[in-house]
Coordinates of N, CA, C and O in Angstrom, one line a residue:
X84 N -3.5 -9.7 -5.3 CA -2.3 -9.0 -5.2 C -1.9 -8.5 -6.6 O -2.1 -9.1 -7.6
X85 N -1.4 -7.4 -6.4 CA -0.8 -6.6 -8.1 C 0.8 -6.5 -8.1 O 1.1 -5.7 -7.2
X86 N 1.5 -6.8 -8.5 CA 3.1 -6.7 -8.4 C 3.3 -5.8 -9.6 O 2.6 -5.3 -10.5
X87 N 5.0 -5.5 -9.1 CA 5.2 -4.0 -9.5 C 6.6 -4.0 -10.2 O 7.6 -4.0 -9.5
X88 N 6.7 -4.0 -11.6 CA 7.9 -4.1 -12.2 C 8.2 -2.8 -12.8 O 7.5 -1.9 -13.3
X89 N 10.1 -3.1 -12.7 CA 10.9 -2.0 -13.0 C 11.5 -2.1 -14.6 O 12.6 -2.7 -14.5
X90 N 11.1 -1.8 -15.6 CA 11.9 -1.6 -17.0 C 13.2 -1.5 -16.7 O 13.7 -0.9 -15.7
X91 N 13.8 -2.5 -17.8 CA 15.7 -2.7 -17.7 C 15.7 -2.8 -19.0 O 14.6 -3.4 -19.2
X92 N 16.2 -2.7 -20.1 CA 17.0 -2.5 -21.2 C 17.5 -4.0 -21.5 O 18.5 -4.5 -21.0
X93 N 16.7 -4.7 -22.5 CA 17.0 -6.1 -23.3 C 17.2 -6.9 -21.9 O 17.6 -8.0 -22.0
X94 N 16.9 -6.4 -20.6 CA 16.6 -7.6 -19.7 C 15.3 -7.8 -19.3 O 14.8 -6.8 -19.7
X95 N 14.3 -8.7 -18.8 CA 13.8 -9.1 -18.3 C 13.3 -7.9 -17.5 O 14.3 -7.4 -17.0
X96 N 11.8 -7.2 -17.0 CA 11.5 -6.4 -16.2 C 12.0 -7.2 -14.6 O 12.3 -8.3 -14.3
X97 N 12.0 -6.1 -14.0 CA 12.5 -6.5 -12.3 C 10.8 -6.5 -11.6 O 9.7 -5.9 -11.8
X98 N 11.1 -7.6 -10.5 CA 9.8 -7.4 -9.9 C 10.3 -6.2 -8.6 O 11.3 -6.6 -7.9
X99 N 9.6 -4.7 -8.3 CA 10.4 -4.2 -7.2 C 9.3 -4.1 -6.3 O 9.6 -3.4 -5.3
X100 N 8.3 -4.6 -6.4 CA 7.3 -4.5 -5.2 C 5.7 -5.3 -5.5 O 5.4 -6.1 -6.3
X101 N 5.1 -4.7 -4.5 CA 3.5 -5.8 -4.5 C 2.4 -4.8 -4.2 O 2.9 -3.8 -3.8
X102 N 1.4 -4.9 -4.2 CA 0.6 -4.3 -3.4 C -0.3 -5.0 -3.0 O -0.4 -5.8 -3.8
X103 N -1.4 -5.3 -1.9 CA -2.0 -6.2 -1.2 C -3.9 -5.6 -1.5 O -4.1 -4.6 -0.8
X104 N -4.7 -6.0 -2.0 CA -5.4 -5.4 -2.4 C -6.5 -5.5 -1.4 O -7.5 -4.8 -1.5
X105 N -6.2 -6.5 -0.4 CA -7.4 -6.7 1.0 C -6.9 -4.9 1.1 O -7.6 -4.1 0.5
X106 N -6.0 -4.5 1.7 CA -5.3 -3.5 3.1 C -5.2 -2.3 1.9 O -5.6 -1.2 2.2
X107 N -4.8 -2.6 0.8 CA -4.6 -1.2 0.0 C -2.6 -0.7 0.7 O -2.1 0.4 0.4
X108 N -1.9 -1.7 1.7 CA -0.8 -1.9 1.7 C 0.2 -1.8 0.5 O -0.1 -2.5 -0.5
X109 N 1.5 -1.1 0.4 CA 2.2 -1.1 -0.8 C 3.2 -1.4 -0.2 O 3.5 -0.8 0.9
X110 N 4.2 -2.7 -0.9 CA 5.4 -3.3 -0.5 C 6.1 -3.5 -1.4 O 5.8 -4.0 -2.4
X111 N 7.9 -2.8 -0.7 CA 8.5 -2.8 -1.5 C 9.5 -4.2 -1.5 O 10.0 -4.5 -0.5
X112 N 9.6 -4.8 -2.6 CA 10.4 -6.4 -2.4 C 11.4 -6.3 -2.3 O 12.1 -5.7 -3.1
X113 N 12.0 -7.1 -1.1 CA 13.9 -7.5 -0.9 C 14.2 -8.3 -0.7 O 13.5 -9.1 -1.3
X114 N 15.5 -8.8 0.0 CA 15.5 -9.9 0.4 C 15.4 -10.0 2.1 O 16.1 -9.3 2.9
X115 N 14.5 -11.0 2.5 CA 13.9 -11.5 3.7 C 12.6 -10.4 4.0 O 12.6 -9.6 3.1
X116 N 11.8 -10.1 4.7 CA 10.6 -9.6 4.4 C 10.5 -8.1 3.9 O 11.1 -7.1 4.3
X117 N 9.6 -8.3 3.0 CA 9.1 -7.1 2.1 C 8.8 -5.9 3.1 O 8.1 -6.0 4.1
X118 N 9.3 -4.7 2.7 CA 8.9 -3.3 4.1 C 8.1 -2.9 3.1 O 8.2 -2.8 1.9
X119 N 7.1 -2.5 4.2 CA 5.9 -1.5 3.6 C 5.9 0.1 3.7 O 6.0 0.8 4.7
X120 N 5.7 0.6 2.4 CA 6.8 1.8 1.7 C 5.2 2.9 1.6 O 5.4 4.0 1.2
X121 N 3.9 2.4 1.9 CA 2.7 3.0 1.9 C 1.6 2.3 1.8 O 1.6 1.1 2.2
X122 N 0.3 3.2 1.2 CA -0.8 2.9 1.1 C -1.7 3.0 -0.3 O -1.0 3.1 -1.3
X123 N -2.7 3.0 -0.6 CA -3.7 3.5 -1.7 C -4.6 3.1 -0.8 O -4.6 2.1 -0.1
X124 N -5.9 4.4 -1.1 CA -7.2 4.4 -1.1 C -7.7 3.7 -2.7 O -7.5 4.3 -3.8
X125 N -8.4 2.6 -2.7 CA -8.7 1.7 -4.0 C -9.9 2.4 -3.9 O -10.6 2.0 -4.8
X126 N -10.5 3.3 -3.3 CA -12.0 4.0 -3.2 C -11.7 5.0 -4.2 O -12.3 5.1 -5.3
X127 N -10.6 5.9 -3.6 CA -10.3 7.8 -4.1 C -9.8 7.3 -5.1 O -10.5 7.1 -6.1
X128 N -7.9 6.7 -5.0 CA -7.4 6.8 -6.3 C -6.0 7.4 -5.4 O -4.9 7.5 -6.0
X129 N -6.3 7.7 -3.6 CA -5.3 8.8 -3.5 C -4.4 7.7 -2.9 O -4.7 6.6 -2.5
X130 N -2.7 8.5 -3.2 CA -1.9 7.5 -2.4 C -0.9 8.5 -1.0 O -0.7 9.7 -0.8
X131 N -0.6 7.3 -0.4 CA -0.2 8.1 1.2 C 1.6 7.4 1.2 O 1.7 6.3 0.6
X132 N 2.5 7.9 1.6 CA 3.5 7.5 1.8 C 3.7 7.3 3.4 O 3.5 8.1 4.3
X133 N 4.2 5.8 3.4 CA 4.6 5.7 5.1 C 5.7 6.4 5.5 O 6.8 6.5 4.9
X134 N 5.3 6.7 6.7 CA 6.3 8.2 7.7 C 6.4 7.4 9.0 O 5.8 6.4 9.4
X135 N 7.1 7.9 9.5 CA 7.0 7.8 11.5 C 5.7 8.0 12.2 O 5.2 7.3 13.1
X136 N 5.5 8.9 11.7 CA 3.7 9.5 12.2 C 2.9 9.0 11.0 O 2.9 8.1 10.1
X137 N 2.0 10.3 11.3 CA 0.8 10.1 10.2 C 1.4 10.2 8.7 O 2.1 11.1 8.3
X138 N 0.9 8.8 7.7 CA 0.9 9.1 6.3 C 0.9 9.9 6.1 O 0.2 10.7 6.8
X139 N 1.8 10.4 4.9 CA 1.8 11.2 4.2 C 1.2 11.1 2.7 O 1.5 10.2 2.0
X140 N 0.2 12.2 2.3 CA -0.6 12.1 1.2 C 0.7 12.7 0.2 O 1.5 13.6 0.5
X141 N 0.6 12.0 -1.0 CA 1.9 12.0 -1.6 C 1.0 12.4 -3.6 O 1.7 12.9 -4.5
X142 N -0.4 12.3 -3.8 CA -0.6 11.9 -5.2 C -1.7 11.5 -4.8 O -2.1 11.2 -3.7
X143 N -2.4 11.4 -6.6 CA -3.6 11.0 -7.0 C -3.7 10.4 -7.9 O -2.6 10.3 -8.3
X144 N -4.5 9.7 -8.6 CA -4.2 9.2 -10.2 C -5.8 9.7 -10.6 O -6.6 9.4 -9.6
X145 N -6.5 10.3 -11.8 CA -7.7 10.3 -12.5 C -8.3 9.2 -13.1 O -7.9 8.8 -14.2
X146 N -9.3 8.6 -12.7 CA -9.5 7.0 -12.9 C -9.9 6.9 -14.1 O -9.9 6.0 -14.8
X147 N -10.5 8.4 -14.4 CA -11.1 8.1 -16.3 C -9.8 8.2 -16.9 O -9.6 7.4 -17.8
X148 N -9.0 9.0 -16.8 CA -7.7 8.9 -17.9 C -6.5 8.7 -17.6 O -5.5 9.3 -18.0
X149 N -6.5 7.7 -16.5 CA -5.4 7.4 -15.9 C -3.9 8.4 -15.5 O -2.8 8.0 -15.1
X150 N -4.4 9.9 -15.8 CA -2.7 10.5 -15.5 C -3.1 10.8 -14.3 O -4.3 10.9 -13.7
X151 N -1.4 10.8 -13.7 CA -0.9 10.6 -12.3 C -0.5 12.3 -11.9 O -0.1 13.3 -12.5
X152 N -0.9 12.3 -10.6 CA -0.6 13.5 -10.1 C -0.1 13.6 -8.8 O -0.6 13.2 -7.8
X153 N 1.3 14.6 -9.0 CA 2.0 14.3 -7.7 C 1.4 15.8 -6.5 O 1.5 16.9 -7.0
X154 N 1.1 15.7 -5.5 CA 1.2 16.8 -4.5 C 2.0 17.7 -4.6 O 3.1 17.1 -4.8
X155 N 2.2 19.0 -4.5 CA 3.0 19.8 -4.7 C 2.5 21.0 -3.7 O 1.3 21.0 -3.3
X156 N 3.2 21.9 -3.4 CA 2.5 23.1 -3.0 C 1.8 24.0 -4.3 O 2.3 24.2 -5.4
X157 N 0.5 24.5 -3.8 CA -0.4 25.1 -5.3 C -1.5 23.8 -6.0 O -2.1 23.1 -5.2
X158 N -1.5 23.8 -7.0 CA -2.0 22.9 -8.0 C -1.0 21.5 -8.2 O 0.2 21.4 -8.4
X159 N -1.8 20.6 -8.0 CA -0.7 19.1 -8.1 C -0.3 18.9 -9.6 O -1.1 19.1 -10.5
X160 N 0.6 18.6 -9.7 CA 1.5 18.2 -11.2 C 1.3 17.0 -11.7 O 1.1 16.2 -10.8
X161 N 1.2 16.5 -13.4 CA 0.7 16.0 -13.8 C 2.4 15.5 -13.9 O 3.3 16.4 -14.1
X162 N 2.8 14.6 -13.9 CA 3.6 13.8 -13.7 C 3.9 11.9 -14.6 O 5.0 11.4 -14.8
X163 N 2.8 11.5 -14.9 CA 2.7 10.4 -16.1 C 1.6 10.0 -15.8 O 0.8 10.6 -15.0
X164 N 1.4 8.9 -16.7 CA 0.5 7.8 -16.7 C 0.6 7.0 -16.6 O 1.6 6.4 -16.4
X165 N -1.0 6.4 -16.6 CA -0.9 4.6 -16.5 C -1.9 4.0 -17.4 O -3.1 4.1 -17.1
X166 N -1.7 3.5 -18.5 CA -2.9 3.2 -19.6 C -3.3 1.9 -19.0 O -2.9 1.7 -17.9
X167 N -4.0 1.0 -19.6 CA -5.7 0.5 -18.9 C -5.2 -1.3 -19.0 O -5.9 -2.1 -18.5
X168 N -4.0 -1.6 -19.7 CA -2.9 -3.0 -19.5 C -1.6 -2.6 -18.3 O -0.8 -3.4 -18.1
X169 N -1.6 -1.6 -17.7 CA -0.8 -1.5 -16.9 C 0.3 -1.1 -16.8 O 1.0 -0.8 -15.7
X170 N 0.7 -1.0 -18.3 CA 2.5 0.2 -18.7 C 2.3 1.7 -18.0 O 1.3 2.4 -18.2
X171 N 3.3 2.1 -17.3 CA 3.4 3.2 -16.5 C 4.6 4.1 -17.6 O 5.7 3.5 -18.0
X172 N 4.1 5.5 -17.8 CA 4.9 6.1 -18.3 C 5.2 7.4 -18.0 O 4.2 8.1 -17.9
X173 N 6.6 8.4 -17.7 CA 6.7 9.0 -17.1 C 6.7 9.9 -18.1 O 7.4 9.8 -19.1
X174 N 5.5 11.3 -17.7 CA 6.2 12.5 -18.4 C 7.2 13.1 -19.0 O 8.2 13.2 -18.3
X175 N 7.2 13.6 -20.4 CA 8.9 14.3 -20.7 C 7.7 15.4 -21.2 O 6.6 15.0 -21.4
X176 N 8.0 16.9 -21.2 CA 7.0 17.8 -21.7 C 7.8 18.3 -22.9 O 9.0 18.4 -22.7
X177 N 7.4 18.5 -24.1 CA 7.4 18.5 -25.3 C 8.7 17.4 -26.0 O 9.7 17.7 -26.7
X178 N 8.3 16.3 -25.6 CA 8.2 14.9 -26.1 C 7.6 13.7 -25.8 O 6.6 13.5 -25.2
X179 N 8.2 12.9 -26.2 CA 7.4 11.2 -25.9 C 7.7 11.0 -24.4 O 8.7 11.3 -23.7
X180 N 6.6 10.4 -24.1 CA 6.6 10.0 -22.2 C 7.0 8.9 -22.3 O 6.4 8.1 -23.0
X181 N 8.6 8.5 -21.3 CA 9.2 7.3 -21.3 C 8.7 6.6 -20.4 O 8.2 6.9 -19.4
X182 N 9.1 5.0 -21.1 CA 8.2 3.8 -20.5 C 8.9 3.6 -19.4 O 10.1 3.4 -19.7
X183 N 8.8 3.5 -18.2 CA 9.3 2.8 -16.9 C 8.9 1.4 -16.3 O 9.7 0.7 -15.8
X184 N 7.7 1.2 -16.5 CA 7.5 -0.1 -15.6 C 6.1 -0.4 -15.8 O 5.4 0.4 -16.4
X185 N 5.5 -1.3 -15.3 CA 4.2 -2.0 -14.9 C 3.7 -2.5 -14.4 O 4.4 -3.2 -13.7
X186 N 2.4 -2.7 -14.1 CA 1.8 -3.4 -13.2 C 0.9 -5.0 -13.7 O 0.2 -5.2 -14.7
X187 N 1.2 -5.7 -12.8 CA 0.0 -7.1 -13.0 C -0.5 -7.1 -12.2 O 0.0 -6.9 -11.1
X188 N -2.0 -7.6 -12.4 CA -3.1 -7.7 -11.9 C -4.3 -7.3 -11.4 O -4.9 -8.1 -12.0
X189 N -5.0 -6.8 -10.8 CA -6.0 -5.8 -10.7 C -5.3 -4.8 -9.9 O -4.3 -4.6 -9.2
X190 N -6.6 -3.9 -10.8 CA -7.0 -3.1 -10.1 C -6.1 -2.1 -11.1 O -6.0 -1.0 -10.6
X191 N -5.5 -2.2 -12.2 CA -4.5 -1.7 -12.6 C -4.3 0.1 -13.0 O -3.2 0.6 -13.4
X192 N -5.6 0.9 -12.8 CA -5.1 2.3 -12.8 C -5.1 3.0 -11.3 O -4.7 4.1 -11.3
X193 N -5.6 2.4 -10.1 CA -5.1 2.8 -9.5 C -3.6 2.3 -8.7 O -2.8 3.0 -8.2
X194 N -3.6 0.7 -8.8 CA -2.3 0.2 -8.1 C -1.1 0.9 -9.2 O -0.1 1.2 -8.6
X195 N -1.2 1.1 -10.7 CA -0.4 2.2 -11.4 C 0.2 3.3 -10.9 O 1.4 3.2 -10.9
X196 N -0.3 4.2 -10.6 CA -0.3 5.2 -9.6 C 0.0 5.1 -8.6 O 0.7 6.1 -8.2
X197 N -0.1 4.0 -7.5 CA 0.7 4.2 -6.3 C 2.1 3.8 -6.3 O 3.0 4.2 -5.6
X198 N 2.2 2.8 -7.3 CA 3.3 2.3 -7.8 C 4.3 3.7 -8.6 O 5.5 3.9 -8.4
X199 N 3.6 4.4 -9.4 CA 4.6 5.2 -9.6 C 5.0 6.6 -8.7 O 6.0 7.3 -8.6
X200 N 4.2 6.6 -8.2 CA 4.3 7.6 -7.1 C 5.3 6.9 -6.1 O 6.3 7.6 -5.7
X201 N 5.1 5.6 -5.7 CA 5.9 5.4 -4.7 C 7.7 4.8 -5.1 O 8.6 4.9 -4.3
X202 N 7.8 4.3 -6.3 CA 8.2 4.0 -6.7 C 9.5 4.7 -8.2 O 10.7 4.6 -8.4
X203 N 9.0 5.1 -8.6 CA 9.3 5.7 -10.0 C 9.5 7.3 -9.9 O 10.1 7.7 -10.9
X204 N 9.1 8.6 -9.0 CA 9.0 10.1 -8.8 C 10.8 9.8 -8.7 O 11.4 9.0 -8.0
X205 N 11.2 10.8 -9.6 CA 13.0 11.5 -9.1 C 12.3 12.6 -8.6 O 11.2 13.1 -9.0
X206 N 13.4 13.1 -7.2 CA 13.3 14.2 -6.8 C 14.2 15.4 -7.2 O 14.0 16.5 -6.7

């Protein structure tokens, strides 16, 4: 299992989710049972957002250099990263990419990526 923390300011990160690394399952944490908020292919890299119907392909992450790319109409957008300990950082374009959150435990550039994808994208 890889858990999924949210950056807070001189507090303590938050844990806001898990991912289940048998199922490639992504869960978001609450109180009384965890709802599952998507998927990751641990094969591709690609992540799916849970819908009513069929997943929705939502992103990708590049496994040699960990940046994250979101689905878009056209060419997918490069949107952050995930370096190779697990800190997830979101894009600013012509400045420093701000730190958001992280991941523990395997598997850490692709469960990074579904985590920020599913997790971390403003619309």
């Amino acid at each position: 299992m890889t858990k999924i923390f949210r950056h807070r300011m001189a507090l303590p990160d938050k844990q806001i989710g898990r991912i289940d690394l048998e199922t490639g399952n992504i869960y978001a944490t609450r109180v009384g049972p965890d709802k599952k908020v998507g998927r990751v292919d641990l094969q591709t890299g690609k992540v799916y957002q849970r819908l009513l119907g069929p997943d929705d392909y939502i992103g990708n992450v590049n496994q040699d250099n960990g940046r994250i790319y979101l689905q878009r109409l056209g060419p997918d957008d490069y949107i952050g990263r995930v370096e190779s300990d697990g800190k997830l950082y979101r894009h600013v374009p012509l400045g420093l990419d701000d730190y958001v959150g992280k991941v523990e435990g395997d598997e850490l550039l692709i469960c990074g990526a579904a985590a920020f994808l599913l997790f971390f994208v403003e619309d």
